CSV table of N, CA and C in Angstrom, one decimal:
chain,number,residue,atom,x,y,z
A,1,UNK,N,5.2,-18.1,55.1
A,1,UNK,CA,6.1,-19.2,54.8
A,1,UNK,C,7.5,-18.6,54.6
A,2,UNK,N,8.5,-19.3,55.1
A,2,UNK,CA,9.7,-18.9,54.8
A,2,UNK,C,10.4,-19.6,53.4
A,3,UNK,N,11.2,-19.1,53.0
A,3,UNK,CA,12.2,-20.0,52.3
A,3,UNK,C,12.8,-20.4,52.5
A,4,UNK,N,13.1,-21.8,52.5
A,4,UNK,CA,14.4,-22.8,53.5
A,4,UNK,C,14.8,-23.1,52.3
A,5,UNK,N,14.9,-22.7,50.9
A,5,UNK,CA,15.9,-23.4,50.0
A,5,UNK,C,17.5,-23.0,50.0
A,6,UNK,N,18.1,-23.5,50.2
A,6,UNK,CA,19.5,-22.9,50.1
A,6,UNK,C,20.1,-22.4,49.0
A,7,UNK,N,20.9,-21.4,48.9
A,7,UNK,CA,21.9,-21.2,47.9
A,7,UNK,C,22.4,-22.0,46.9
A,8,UNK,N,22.7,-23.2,47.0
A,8,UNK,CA,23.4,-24.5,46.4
A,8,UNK,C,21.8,-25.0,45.5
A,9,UNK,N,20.7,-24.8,46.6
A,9,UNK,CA,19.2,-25.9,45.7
A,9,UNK,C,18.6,-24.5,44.7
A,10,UNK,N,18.9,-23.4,45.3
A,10,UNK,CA,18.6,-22.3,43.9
A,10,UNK,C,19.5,-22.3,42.9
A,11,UNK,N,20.9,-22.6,42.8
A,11,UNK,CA,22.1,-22.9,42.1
A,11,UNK,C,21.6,-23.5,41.2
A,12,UNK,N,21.6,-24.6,41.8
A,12,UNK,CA,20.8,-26.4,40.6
A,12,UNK,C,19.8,-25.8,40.5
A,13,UNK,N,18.8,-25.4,40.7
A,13,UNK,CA,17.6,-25.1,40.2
A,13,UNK,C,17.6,-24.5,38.6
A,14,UNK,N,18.9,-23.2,39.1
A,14,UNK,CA,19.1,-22.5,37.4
A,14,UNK,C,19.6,-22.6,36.5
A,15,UNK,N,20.0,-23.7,36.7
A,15,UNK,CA,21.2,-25.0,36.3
A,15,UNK,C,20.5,-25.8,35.4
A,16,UNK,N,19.9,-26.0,36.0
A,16,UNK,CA,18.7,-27.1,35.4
A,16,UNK,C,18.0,-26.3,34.8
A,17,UNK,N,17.4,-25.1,35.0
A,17,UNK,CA,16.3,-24.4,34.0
A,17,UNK,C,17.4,-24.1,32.8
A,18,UNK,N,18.4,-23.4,33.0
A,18,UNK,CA,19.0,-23.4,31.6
A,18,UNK,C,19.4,-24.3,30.9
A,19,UNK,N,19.6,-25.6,31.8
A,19,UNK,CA,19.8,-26.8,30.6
A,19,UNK,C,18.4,-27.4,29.8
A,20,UNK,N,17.3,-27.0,30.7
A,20,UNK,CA,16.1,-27.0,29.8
A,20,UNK,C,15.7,-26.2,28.9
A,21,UNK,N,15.9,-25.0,29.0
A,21,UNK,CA,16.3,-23.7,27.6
A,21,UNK,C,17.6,-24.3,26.7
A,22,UNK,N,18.2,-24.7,26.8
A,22,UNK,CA,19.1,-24.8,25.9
A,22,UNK,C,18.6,-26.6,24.9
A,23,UNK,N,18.0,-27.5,26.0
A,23,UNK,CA,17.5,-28.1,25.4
A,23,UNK,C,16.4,-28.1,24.2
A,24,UNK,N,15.5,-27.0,24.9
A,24,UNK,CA,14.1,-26.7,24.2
A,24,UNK,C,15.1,-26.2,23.0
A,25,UNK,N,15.5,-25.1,22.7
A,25,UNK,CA,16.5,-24.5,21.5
A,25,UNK,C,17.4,-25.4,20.4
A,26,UNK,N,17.7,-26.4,21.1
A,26,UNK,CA,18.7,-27.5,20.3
A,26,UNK,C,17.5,-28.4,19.6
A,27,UNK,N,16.3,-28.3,20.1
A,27,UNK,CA,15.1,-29.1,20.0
A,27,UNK,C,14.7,-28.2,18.4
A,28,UNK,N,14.5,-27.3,18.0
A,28,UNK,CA,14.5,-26.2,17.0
A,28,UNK,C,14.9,-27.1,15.8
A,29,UNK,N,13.6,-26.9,14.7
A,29,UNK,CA,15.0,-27.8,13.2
A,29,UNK,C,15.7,-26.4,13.0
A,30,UNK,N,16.6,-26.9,12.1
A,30,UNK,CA,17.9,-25.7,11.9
A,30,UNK,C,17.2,-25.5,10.5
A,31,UNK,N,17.8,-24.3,9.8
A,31,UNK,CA,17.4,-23.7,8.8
A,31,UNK,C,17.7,-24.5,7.5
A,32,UNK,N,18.6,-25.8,7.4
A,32,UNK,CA,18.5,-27.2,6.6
A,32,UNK,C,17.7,-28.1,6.8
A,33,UNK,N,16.7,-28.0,7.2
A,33,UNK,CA,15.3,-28.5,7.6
A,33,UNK,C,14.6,-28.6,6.7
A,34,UNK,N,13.9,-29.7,6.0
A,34,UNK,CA,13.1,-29.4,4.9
A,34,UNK,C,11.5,-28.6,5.1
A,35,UNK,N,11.4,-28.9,6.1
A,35,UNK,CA,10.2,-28.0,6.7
A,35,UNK,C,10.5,-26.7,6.9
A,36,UNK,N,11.7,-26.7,7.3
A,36,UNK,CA,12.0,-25.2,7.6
A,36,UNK,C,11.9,-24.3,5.8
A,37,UNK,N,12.3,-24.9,5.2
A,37,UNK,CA,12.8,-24.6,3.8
A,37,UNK,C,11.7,-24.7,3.0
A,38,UNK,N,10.5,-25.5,3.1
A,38,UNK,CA,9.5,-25.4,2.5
A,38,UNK,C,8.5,-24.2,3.3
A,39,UNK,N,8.6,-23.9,4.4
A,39,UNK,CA,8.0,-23.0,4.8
A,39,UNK,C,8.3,-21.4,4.1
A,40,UNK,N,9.8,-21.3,4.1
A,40,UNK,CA,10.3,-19.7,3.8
A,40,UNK,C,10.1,-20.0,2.4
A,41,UNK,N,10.3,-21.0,2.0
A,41,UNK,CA,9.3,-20.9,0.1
A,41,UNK,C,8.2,-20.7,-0.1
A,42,UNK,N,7.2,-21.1,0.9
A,42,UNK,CA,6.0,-20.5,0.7
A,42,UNK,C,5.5,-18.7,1.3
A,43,UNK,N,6.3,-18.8,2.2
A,43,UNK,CA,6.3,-17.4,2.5
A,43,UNK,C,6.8,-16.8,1.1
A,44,UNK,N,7.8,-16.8,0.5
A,44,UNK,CA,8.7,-16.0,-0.4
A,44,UNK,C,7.1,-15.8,-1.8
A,45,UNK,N,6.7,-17.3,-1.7
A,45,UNK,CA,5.4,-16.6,-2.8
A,45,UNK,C,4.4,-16.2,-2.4
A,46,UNK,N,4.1,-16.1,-1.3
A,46,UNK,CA,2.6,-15.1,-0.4
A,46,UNK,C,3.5,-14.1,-1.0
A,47,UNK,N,4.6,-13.2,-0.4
A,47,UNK,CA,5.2,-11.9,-0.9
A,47,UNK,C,5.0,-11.7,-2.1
A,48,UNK,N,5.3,-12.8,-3.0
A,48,UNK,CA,5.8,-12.4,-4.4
A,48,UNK,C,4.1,-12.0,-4.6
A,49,UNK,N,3.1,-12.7,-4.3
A,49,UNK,CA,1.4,-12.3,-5.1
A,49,UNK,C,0.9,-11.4,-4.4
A,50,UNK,N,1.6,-10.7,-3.0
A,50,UNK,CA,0.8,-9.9,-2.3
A,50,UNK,C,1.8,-8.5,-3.2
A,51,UNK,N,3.0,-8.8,-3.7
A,51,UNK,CA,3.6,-7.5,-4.3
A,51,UNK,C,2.9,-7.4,-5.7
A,52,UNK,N,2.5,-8.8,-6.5
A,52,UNK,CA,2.3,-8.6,-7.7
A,52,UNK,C,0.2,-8.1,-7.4
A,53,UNK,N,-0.2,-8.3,-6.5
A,53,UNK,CA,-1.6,-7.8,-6.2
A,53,UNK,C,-1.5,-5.8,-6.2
A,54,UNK,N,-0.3,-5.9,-5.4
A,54,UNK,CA,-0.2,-4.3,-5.0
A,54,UNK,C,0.3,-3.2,-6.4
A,55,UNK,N,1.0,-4.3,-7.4
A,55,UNK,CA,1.3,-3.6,-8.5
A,55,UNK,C,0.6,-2.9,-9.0
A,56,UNK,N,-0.8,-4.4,-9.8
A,56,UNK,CA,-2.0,-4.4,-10.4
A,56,UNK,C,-2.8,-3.2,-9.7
A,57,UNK,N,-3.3,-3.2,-8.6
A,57,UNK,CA,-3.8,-2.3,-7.6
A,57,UNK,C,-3.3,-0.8,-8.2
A,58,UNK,N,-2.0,-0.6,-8.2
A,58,UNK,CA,-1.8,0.8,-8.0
A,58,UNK,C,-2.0,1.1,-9.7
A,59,UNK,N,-1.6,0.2,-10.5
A,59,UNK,CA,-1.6,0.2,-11.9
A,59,UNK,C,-3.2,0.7,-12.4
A,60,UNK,N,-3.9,0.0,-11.6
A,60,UNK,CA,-5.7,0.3,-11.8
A,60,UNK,C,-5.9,2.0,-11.3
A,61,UNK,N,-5.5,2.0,-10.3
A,61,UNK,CA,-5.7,3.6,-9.6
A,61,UNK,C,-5.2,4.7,-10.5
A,62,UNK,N,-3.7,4.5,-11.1
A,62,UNK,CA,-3.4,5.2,-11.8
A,62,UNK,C,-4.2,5.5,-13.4
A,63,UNK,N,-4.4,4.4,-13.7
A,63,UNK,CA,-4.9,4.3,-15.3
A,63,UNK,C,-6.8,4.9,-15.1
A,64,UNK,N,-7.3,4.8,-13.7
A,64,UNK,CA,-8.3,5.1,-13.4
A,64,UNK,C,-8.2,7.0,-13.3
A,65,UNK,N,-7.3,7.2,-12.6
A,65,UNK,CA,-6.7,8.8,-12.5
A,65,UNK,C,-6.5,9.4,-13.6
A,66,UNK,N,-5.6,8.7,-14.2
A,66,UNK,CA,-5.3,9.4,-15.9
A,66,UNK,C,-6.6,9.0,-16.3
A,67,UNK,N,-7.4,8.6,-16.7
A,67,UNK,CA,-8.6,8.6,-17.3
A,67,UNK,C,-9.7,10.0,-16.7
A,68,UNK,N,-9.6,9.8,-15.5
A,68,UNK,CA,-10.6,11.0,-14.7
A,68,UNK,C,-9.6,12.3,-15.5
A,69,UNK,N,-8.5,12.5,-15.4
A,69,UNK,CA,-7.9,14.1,-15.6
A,69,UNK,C,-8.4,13.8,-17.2
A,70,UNK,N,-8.3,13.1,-18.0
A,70,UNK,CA,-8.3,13.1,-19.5
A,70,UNK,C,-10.3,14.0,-19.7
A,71,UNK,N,-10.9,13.1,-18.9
A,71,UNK,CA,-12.3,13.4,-18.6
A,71,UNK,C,-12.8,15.0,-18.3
A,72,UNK,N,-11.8,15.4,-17.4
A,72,UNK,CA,-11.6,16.7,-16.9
A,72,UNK,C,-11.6,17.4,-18.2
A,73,UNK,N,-9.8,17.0,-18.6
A,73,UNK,CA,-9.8,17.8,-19.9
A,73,UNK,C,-10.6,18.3,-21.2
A,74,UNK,N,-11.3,17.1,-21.2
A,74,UNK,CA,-12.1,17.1,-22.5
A,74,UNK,C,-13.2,18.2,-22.2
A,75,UNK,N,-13.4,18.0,-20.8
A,75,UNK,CA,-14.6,18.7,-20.3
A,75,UNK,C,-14.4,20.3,-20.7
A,76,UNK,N,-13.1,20.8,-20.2
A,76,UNK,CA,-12.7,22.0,-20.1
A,76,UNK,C,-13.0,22.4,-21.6
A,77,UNK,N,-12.5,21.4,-22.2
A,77,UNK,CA,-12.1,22.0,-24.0
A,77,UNK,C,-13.7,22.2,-24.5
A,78,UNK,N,-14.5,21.4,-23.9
A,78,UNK,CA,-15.9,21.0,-24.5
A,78,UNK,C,-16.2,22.3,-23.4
A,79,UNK,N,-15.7,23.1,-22.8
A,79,UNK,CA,-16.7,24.0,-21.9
A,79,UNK,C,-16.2,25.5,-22.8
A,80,UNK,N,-14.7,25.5,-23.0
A,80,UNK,CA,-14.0,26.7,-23.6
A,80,UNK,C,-14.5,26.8,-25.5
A,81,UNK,N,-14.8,25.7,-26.2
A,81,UNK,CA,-15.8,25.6,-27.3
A,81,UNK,C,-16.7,26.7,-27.2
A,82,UNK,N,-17.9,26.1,-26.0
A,82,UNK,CA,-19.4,26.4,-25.9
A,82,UNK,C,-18.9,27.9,-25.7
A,83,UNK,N,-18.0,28.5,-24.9
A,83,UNK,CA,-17.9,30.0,-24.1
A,83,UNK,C,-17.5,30.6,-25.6
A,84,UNK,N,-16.4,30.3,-26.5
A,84,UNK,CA,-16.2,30.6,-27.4
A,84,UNK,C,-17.2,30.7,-28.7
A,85,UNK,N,-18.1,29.9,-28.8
A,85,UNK,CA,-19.2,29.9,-29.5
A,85,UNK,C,-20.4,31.4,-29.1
A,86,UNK,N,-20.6,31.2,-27.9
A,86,UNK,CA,-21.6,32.4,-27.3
A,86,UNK,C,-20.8,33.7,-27.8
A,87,UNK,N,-19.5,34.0,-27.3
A,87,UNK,CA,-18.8,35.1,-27.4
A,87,UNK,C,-18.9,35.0,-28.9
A,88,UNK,N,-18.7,34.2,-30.1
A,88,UNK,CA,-18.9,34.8,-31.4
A,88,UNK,C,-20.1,35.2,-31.8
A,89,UNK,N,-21.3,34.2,-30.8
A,89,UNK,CA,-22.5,35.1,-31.0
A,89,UNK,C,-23.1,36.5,-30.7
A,90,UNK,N,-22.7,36.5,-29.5
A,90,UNK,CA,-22.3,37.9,-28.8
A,90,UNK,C,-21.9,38.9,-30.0
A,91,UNK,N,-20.8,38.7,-30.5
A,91,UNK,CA,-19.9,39.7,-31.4
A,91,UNK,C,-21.2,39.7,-33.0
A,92,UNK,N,-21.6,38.8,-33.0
A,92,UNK,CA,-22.4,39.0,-34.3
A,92,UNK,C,-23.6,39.7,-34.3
A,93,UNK,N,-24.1,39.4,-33.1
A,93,UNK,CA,-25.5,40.2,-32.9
A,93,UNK,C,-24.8,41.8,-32.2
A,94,UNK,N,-23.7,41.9,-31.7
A,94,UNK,CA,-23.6,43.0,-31.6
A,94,UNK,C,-23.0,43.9,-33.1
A,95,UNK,N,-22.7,43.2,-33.7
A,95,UNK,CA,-22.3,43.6,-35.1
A,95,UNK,C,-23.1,44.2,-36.2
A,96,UNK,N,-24.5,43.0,-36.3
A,96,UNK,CA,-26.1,43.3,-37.0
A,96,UNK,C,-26.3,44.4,-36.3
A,97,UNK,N,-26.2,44.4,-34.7
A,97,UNK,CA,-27.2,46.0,-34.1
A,97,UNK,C,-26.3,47.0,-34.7
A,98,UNK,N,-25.2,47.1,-34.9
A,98,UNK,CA,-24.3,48.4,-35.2
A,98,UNK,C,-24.3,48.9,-37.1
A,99,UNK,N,-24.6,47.4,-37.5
A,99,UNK,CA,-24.5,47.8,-39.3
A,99,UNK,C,-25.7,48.5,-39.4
A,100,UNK,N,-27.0,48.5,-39.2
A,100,UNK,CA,-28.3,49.1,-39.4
A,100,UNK,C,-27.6,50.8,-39.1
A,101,UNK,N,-27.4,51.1,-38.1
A,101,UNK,CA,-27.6,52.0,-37.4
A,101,UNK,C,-26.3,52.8,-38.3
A,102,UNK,N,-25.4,52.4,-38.9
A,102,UNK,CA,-24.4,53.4,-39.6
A,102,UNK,C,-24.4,53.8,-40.8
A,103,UNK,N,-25.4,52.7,-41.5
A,103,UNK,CA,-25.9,53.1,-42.7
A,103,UNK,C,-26.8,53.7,-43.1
């Protein structure tokens, strides 16, 4: 098939498609819209609870972390005790074996 449209009927053609884009666009509520305006308010508080969720969130992870290292710690102190305790035993019974034997 050929195209027999002329220059002049593709002219109007895009003439007309842009006056239908510019229509569709003028068709748009403007940002004084009460719809428009109740919409970016509700957006504005999805953000505000998805930031105040991510707070809470990282507040729990943290307070959950410092808890685990405190856990650690205590562990270490309750492990350095017990090593400390053997090593005084250590030193005592090596002490009884050495008093017999000098006297």
């Amino acid at each position: 098939m050929k195209n027999i449209d002329s220059f002049q009927d593709r002219q109007k053609n895009a003439v007309a498609a842009k006056a239908r884009m510019i229509a569709k666009l003028a068709a748009r509520p403007g940002t004084d819209d009460p719809v428009v305006i109740a919409r970016a308010a509700e957006r504005r508080t999805i953000d505000e609870a998805r930031t105040a969720r991510q707070t809470e969130r990282q507040n729990a992870e943290a307070a959950k972390e410092k808890a685990r290292q405190e856990a650690v710690a205590r562990e270490a102190a309750a492990d350095e005790a017990s090593a400390k305790v053997r090593r005084d035993a250590r030193y005592a019974a090596r002490k009884l074996r050495a008093e017999p034997s000098a006297g």
